[in-house]
Short mmCIF file of C-alpha atoms in Angstrom, two decimals:
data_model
loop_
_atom_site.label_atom_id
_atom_site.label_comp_id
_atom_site.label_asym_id
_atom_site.label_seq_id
_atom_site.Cartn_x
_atom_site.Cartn_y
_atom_site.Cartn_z
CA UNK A 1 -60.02 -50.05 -145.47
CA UNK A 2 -62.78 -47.85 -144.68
CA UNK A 3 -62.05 -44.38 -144.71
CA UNK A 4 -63.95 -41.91 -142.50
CA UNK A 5 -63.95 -38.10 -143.38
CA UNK A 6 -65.12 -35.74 -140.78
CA UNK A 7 -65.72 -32.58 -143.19
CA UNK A 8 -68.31 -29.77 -142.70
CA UNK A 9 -66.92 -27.64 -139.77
CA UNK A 10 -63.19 -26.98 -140.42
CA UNK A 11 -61.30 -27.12 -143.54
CA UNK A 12 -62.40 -28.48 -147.13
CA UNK A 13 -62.40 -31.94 -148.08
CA UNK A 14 -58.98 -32.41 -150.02
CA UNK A 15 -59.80 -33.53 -153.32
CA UNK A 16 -57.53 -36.51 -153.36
CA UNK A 17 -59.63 -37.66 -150.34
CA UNK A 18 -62.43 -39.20 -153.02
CA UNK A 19 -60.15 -40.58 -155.59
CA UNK A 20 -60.69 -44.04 -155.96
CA UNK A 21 -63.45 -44.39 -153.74
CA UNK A 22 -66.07 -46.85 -155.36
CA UNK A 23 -68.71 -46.48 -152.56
CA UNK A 24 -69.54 -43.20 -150.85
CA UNK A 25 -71.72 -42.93 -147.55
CA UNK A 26 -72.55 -39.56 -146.20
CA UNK A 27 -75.26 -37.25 -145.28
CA UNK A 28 -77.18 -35.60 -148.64
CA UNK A 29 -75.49 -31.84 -147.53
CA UNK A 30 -72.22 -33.75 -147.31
CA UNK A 31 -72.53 -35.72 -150.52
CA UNK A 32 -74.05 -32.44 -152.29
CA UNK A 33 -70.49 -30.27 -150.96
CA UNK A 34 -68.08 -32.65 -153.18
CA UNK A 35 -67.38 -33.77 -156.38
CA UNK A 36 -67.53 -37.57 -156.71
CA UNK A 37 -65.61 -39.84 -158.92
CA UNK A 38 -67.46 -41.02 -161.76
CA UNK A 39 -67.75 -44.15 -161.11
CA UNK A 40 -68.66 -44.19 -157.18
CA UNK A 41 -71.77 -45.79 -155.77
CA UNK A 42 -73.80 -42.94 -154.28
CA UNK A 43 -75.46 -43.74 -150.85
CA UNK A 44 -77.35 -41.04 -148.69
CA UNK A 45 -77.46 -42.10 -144.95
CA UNK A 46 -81.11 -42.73 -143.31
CA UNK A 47 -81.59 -45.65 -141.36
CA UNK A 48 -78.11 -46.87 -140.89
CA UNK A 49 -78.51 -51.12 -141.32
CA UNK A 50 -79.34 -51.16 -145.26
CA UNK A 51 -76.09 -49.12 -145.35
CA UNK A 52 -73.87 -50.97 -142.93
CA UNK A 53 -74.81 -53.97 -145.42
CA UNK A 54 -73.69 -52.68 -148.47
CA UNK A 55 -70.72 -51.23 -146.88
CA UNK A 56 -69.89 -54.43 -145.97
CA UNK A 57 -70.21 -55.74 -149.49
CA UNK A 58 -67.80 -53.62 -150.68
CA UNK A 59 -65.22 -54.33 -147.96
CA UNK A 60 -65.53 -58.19 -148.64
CA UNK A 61 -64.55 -57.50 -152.04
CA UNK A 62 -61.73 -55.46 -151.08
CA UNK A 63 -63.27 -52.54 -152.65
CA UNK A 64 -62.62 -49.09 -151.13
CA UNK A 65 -65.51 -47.27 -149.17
CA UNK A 66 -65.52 -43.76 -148.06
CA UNK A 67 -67.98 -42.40 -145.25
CA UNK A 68 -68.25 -38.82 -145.02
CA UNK A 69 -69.40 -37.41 -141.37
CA UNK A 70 -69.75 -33.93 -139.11
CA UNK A 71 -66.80 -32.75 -137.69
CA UNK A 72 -65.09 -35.53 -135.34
CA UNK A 73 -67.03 -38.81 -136.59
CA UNK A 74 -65.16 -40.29 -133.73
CA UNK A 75 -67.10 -37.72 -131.02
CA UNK A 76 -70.64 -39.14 -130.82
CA UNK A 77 -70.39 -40.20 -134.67
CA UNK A 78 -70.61 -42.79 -136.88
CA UNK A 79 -66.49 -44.68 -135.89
CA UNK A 80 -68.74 -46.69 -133.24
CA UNK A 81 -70.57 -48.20 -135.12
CA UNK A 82 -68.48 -49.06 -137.99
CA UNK A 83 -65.64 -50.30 -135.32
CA UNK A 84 -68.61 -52.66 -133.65
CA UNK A 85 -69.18 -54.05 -137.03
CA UNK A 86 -66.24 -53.89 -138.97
CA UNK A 87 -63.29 -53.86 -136.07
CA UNK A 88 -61.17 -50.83 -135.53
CA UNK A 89 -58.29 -52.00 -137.71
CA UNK A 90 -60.39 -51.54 -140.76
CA UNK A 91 -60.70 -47.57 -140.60
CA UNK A 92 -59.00 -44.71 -141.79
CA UNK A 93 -60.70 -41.90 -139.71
CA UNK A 94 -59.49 -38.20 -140.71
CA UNK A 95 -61.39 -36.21 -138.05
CA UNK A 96 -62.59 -33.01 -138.57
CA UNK A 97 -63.31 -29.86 -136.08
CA UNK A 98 -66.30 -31.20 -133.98
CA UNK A 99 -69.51 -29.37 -133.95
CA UNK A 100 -68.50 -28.75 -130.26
CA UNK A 101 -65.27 -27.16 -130.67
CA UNK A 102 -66.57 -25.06 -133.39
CA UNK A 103 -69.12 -23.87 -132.02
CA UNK A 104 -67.27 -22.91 -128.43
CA UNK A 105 -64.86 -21.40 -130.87
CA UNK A 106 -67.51 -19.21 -132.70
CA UNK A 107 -68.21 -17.70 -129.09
CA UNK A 108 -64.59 -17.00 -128.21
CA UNK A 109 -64.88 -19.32 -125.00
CA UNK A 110 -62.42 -22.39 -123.59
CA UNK A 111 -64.02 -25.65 -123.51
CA UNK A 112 -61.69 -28.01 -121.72
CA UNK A 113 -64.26 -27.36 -118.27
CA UNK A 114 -67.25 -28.09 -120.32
CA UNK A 115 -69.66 -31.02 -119.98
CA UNK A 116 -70.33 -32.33 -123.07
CA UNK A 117 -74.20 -34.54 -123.11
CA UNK A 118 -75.74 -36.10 -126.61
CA UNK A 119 -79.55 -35.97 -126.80
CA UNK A 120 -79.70 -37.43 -130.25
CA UNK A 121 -81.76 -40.29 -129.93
CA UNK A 122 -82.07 -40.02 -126.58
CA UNK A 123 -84.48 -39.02 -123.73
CA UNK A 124 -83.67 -35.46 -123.36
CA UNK A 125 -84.03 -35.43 -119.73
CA UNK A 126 -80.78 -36.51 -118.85
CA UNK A 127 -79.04 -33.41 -121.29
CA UNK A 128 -81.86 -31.05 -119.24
CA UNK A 129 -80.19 -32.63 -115.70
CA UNK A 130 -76.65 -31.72 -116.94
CA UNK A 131 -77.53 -28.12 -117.93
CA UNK A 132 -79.33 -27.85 -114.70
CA UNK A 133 -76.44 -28.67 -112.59
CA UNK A 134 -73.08 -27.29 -114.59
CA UNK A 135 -72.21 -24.23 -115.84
CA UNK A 136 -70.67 -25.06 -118.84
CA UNK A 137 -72.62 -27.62 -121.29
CA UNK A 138 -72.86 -28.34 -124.65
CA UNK A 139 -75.53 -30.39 -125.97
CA UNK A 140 -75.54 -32.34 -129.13
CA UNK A 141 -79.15 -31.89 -130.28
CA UNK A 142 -81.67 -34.21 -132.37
CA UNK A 143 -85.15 -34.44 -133.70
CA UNK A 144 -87.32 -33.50 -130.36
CA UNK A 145 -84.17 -32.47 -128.44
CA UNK A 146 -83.65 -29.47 -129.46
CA UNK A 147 -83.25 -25.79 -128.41
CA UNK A 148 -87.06 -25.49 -127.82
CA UNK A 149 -87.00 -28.54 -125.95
CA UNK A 150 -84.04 -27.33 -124.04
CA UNK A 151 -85.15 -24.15 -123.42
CA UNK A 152 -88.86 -25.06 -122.52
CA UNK A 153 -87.38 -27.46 -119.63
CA UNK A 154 -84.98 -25.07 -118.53
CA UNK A 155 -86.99 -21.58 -118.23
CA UNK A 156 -88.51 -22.10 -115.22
CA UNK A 157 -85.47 -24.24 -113.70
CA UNK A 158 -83.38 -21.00 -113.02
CA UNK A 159 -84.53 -17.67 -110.41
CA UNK A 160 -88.35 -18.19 -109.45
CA UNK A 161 -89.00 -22.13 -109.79
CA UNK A 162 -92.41 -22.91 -110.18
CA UNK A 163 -94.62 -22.94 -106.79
CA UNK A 164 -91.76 -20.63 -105.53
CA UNK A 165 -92.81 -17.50 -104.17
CA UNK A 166 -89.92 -16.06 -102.98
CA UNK A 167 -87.12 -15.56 -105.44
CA UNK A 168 -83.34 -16.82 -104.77
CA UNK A 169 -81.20 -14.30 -104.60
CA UNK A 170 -79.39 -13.13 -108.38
CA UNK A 171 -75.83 -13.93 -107.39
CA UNK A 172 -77.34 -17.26 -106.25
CA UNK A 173 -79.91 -18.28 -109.50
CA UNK A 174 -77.35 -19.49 -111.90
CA UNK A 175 -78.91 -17.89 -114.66
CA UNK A 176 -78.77 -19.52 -118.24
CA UNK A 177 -78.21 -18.29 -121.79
CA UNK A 178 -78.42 -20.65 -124.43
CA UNK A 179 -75.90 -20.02 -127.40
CA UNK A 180 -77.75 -22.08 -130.38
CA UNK A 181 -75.16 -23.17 -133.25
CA UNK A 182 -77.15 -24.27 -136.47
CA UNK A 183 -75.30 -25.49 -140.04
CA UNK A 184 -71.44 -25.12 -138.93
CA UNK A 185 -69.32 -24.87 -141.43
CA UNK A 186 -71.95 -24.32 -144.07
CA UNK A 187 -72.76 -21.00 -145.82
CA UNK A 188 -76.06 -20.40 -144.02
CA UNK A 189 -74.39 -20.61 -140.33
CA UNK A 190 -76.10 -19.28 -137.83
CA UNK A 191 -75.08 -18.55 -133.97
CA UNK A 192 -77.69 -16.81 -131.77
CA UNK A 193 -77.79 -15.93 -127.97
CA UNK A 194 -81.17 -16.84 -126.76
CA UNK A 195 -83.06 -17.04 -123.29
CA UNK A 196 -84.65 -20.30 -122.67
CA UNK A 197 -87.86 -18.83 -122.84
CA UNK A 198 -86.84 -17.42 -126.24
CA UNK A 199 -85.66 -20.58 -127.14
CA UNK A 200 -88.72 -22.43 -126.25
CA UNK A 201 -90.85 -19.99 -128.44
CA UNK A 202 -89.37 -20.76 -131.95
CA UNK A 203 -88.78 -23.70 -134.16
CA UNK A 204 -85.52 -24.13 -135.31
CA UNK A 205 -85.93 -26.35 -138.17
CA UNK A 206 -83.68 -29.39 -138.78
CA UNK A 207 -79.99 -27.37 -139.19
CA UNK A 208 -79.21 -27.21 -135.31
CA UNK A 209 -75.72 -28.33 -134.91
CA UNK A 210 -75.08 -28.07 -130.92
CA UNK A 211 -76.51 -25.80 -127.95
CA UNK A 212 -74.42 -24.28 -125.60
CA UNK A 213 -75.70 -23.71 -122.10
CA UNK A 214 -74.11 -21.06 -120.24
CA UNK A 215 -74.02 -19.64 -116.68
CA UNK A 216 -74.05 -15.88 -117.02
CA UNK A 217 -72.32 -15.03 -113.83
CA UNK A 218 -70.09 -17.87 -113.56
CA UNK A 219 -68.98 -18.19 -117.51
CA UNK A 220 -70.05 -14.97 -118.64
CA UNK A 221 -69.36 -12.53 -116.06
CA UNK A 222 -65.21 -13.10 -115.58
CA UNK A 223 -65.59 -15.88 -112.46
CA UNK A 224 -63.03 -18.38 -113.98
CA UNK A 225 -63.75 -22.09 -114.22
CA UNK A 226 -61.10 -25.00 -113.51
CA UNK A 227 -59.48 -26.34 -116.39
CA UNK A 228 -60.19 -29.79 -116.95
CA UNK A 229 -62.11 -29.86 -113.78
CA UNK A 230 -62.42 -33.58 -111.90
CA UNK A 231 -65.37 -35.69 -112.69
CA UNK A 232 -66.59 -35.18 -108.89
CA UNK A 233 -65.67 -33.80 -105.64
CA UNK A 234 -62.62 -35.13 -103.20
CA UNK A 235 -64.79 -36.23 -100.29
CA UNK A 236 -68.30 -36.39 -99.50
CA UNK A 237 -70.38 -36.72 -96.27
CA UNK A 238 -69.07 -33.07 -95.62
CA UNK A 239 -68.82 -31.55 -91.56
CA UNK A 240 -71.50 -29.89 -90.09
CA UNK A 241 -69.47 -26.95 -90.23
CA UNK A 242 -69.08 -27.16 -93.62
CA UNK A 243 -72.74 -25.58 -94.15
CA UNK A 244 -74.45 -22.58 -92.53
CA UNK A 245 -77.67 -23.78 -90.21
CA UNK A 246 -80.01 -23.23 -87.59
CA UNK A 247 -79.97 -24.65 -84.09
CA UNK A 248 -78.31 -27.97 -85.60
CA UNK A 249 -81.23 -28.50 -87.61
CA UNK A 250 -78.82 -30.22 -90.51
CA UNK A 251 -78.70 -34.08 -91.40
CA UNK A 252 -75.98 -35.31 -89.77
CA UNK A 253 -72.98 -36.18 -91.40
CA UNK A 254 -72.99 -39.91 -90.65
CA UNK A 255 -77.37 -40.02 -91.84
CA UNK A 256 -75.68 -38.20 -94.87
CA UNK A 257 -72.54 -40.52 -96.08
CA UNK A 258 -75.41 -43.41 -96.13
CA UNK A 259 -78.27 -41.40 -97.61
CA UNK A 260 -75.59 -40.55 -100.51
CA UNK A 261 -75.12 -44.10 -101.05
CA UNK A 262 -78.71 -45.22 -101.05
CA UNK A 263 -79.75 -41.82 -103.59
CA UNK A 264 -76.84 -42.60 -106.07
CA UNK A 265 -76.80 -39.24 -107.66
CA UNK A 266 -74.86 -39.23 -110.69
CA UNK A 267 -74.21 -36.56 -114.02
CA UNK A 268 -77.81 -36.54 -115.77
CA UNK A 269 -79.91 -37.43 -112.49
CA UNK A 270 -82.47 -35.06 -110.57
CA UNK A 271 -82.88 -35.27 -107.09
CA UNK A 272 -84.93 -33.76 -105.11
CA UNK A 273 -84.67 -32.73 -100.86
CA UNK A 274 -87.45 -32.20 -99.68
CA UNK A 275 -88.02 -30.56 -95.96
CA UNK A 276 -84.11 -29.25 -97.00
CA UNK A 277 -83.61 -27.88 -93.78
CA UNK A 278 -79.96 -25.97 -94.58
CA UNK A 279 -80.18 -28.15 -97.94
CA UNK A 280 -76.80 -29.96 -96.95
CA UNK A 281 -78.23 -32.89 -98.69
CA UNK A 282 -79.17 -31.27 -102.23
CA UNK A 283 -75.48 -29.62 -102.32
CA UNK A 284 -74.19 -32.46 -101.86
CA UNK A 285 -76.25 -34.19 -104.77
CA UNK A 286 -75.23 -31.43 -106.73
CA UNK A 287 -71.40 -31.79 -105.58
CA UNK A 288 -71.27 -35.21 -107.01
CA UNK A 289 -72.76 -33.96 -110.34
CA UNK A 290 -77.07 -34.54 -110.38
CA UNK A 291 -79.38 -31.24 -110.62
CA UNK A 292 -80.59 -30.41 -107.33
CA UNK A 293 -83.75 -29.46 -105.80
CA UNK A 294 -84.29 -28.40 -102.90
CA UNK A 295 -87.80 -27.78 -100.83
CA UNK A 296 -88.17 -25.94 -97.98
CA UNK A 297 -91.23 -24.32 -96.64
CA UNK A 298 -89.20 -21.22 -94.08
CA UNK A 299 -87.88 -18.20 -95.90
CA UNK A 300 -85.24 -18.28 -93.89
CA UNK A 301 -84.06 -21.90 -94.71
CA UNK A 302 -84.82 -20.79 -98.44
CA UNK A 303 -81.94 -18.01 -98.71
CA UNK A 304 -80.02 -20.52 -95.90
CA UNK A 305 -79.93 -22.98 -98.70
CA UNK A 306 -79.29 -20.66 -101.56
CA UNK A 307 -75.81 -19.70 -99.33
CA UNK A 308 -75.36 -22.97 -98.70
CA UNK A 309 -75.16 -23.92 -102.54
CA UNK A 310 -73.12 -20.04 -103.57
CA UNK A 311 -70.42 -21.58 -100.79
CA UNK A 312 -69.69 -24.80 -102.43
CA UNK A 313 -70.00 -23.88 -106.26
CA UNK A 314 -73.07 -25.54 -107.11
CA UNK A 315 -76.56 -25.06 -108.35
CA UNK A 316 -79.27 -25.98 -106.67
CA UNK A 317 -82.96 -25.21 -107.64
CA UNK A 318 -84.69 -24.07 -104.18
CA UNK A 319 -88.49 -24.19 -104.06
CA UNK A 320 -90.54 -21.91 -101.24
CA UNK A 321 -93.18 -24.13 -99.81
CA UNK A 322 -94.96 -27.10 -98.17
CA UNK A 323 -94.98 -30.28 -99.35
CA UNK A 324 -96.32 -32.35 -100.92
CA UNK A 325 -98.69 -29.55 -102.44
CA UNK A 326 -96.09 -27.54 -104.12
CA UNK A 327 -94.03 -31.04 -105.58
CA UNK A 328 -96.61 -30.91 -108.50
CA UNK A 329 -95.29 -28.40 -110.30
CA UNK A 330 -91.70 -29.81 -110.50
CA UNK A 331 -89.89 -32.32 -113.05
CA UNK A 332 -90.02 -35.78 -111.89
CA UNK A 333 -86.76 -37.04 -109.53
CA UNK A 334 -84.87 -39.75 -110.27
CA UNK A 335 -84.50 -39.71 -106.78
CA UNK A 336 -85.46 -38.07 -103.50
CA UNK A 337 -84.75 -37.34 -99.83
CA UNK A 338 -86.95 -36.45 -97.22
CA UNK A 339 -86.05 -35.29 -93.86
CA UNK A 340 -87.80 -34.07 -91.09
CA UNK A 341 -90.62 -36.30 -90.30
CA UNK A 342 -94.08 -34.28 -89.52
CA UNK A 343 -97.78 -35.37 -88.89
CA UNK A 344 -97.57 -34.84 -93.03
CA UNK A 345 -94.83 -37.29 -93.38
CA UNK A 346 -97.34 -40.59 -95.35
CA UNK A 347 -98.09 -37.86 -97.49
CA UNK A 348 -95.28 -36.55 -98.56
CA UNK A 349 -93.57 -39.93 -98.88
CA UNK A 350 -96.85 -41.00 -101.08
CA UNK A 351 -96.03 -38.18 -103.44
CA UNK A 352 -93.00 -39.13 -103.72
CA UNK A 353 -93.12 -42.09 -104.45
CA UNK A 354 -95.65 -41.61 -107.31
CA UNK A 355 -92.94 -39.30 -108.71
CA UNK A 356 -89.61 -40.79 -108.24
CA UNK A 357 -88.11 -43.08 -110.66
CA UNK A 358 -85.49 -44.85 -108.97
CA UNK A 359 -85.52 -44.69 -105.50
CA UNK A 360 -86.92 -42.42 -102.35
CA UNK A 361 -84.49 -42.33 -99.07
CA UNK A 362 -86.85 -41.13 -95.76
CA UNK A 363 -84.90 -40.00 -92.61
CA UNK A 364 -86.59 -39.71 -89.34
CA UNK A 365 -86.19 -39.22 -85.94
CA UNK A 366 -89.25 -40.33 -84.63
CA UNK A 367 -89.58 -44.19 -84.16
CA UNK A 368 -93.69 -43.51 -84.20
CA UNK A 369 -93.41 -42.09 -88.04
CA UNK A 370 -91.75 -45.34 -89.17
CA UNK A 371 -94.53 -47.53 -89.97
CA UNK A 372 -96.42 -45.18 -91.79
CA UNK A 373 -93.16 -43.99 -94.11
CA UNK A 374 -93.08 -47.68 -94.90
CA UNK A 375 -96.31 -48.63 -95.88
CA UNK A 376 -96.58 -45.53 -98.33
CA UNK A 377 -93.64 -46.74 -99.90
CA UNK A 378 -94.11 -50.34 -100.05
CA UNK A 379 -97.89 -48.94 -101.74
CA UNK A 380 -95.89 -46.84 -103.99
CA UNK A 381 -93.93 -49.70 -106.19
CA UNK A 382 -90.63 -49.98 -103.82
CA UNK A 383 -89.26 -52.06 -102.24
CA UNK A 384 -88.33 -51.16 -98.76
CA UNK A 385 -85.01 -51.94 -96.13
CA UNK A 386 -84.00 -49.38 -93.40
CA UNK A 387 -81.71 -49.33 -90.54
CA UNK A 388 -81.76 -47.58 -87.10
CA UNK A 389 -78.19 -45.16 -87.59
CA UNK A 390 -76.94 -44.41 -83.28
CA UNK A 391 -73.38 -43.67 -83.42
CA UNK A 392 -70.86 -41.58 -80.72
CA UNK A 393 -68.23 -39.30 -81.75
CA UNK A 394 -64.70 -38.62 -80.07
CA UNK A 395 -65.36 -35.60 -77.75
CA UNK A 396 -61.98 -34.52 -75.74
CA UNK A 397 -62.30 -34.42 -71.88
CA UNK A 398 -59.93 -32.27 -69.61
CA UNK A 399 -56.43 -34.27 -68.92
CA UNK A 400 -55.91 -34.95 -72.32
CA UNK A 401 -58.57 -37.62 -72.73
CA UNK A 402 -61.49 -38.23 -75.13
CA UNK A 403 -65.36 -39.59 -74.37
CA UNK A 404 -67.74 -40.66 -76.86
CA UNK A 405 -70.60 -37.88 -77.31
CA UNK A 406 -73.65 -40.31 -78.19
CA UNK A 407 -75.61 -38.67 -81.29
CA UNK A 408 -79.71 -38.89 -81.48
CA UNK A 409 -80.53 -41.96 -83.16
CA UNK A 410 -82.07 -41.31 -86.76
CA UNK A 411 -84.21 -44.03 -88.81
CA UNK A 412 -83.29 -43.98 -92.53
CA UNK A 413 -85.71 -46.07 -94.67
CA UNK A 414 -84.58 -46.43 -98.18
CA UNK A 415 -87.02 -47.53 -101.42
CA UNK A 416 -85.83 -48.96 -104.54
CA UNK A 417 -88.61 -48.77 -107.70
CA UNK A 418 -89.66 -52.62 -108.79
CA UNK A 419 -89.71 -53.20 -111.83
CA UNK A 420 -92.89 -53.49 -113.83
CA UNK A 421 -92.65 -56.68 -115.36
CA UNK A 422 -95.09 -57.08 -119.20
CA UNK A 423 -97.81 -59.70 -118.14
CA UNK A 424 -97.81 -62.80 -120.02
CA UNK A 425 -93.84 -62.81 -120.49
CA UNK A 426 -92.34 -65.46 -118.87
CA UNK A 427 -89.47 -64.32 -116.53
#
């Protein structure tokens, strides 16, 4: 057996833990904290393969291993990769209090609602997303996703976005505070509130355990969150009614179940919706668990969409102006929807698609605009399909009788990125 200690944020290590052990893996703060047996192997983890190998000398000799981990090595730790190798049937895991729980615990706060997102060893962007669109997130951090990393992408994502000149209004921003946890469990703990702009202007060093993202008003300031909260809305593809806009100028909801479908947006994506209109199309992003943004060029549709999002519980990032000029200051989508369908229309679609990394949906009501949408995104890297969407709702008719009310037809082109294949490989 293999036995797998998670030690540094709860109790001690019991002492009879060690005894026998003839091979001991663990990190050099770990290894430093406990008395070995004399006769153990000492290995300090690095790169994990030369270890993996001589753990699994010792287990073909029947010789017993210990691996000592942080907190839970079974929450974003080391029990995957021993199980891939080794089979679960082979460990002994003790878990300890993860870096999480300790460090929600430090601050006094619930974390059953809370999204939790590694960026250890892995593109930060997606643990940005989540902290964008949730109000509760803890991060698991790593070299070069960090706080200041964190905090850097997030200081501009909350209030007055950048290219914004009109602010959202406060109970609407979804402002962030950033609890940073560094060496749980150790003697030289440290938990500090910061500001993402704080947070961006120091370096941390190499002891950060876990970052806590916060919304002030809706963590902080008494509005209570749900309790193990579903993984994503009941229904999508909401009513007209369901949002606050002017003179029907809203995507309809049949445009909207399909735009949904051809946008994907997912926990850890950014959309954008651009030409937002009432921004039916961002909340809804946002609703289904992707950070929103949403562009609109009228003040009035800006605080329209700011309502819009305060109604249904979600964040979404509005930006005050025109595209495409103002789309340059903004992080890159993994996918976008444009509505509307101006004389600017090629050009927004163009930037766009030099932006977007999965896939840009277009909806237009103008059969004229069509060509043009599909050329710039056929010259942007996509691939292109589109359908024409005319459909006719029940309408009821005196005498107890119904009609079918005929809808404006709507175009909805849809692009999905091609891969960029290496030259010279054979495919």
């Amino acid at each position: 057996m293999i036995t797998v200690v998670g030690t540094g944020t709860g109790a001690p290590l019991p002492p009879e833990t060690l005894a026998g052990a003839e091979l001991v893996v663990g990190g050099r703060r770990h290894l430093d904290a406990v008395r070995l047996p004399a006769e153990a192997e000492r290995i300090v983890l690095g790169p994990l393969a030369p270890a993996l190998d001589t753990i699994e000398e010792y287990v073909g000799k029947d010789r017993p291993v210990v691996v000592l981990a942080s907190g839970d090595p079974g929450f974003f730790g080391i029990v995957r990769v021993l199980a891939e190798r080794f089979g679960a049937d082979r460990l002994d895991v003790r878990a300890g209090v993860s870096s999480v729980a300790a460090a929600f615990a430090r601050v006094g706060l619930p974390w059953d609602d809370a999204v939790v997102v590694s960026a250890h060893g892995r593109d930060p962007r997606t643990a940005v997303n989540v902290c964008r669109a949730h109000p509760k997130v803890a991060v698991l951090t790593g070299p070069g996703s960090g706080p200041a990393e964190l905090g850097a992408a997030l200081r501009h994502a909350f209030g007055k976005p950048p290219g914004g000149s009109l602010p959202v209004p406060a109970s609407a921003s979804g402002a962030r505070v950033l609890v940073v946890a560094s060496a749980l469990g150790s003697a030289v703990e440290r938990v500090e509130w910061v500001t993402p702009a704080e947070a961006a202007a120091r370096d941390w060093g190499p002891d950060v355990s876990v970052v806590l993202c916060l919304d002030e008003a809706r963590v902080l300031g008494g509005v209570r969150t749900v309790a193990g909260a579903p993984a994503g809305p009941a229904g999508w593809a909401l009513d007209e009614r369901e949002f606050a806009h002017r003179d029907s100028m809203i995507t309809k909801f049949e445009v909207r179940a399909l735009a949904l479908a051809r946008l994907g947006p997912r926990l850890g994506d950014l959309v954008w919706d651009v030409g937002a209109g009432s921004g039916s199309v961002a909340v809804e992003c946002a609703r289904l668990g992707a950070a929103a943004v949403a562009v609109e060029k009228a003040a009035d549709g800006v605080e329209r969409i700011a309502a819009n999002a305060l109604a249904h519980g979600v964040h979404v990032d509005v930006v005050h102006g025109s595209a495409p000029e103002v789309l340059s200051g903004l992080p890159d989508p993994d996918a976008v929807f444009i509505g509307g369908g101006g004389a600017e229309l090629p050009a927004v679609v163009t930037a766009c698609a030099l932006r977007a990394r999965r896939t840009v949906v277009v909806a237009m009501a103008a059969l004229d605009r069509v060509p043009a949408a599909r050329t710039a995104l056929t010259g942007g890297g996509f691939s292109c399909d589109g359908v024409l969407l005319q459909s006719s709702r029940l309408a009821p008719l005196p005498g107890d009788v119904t009609r079918l009310a005929a809808a404006n037809p709507v175009f909805l082109l849809w692009g999905t990125r091609i891969p960029v294949s290496d030259e010279g490989v054979d495919q």
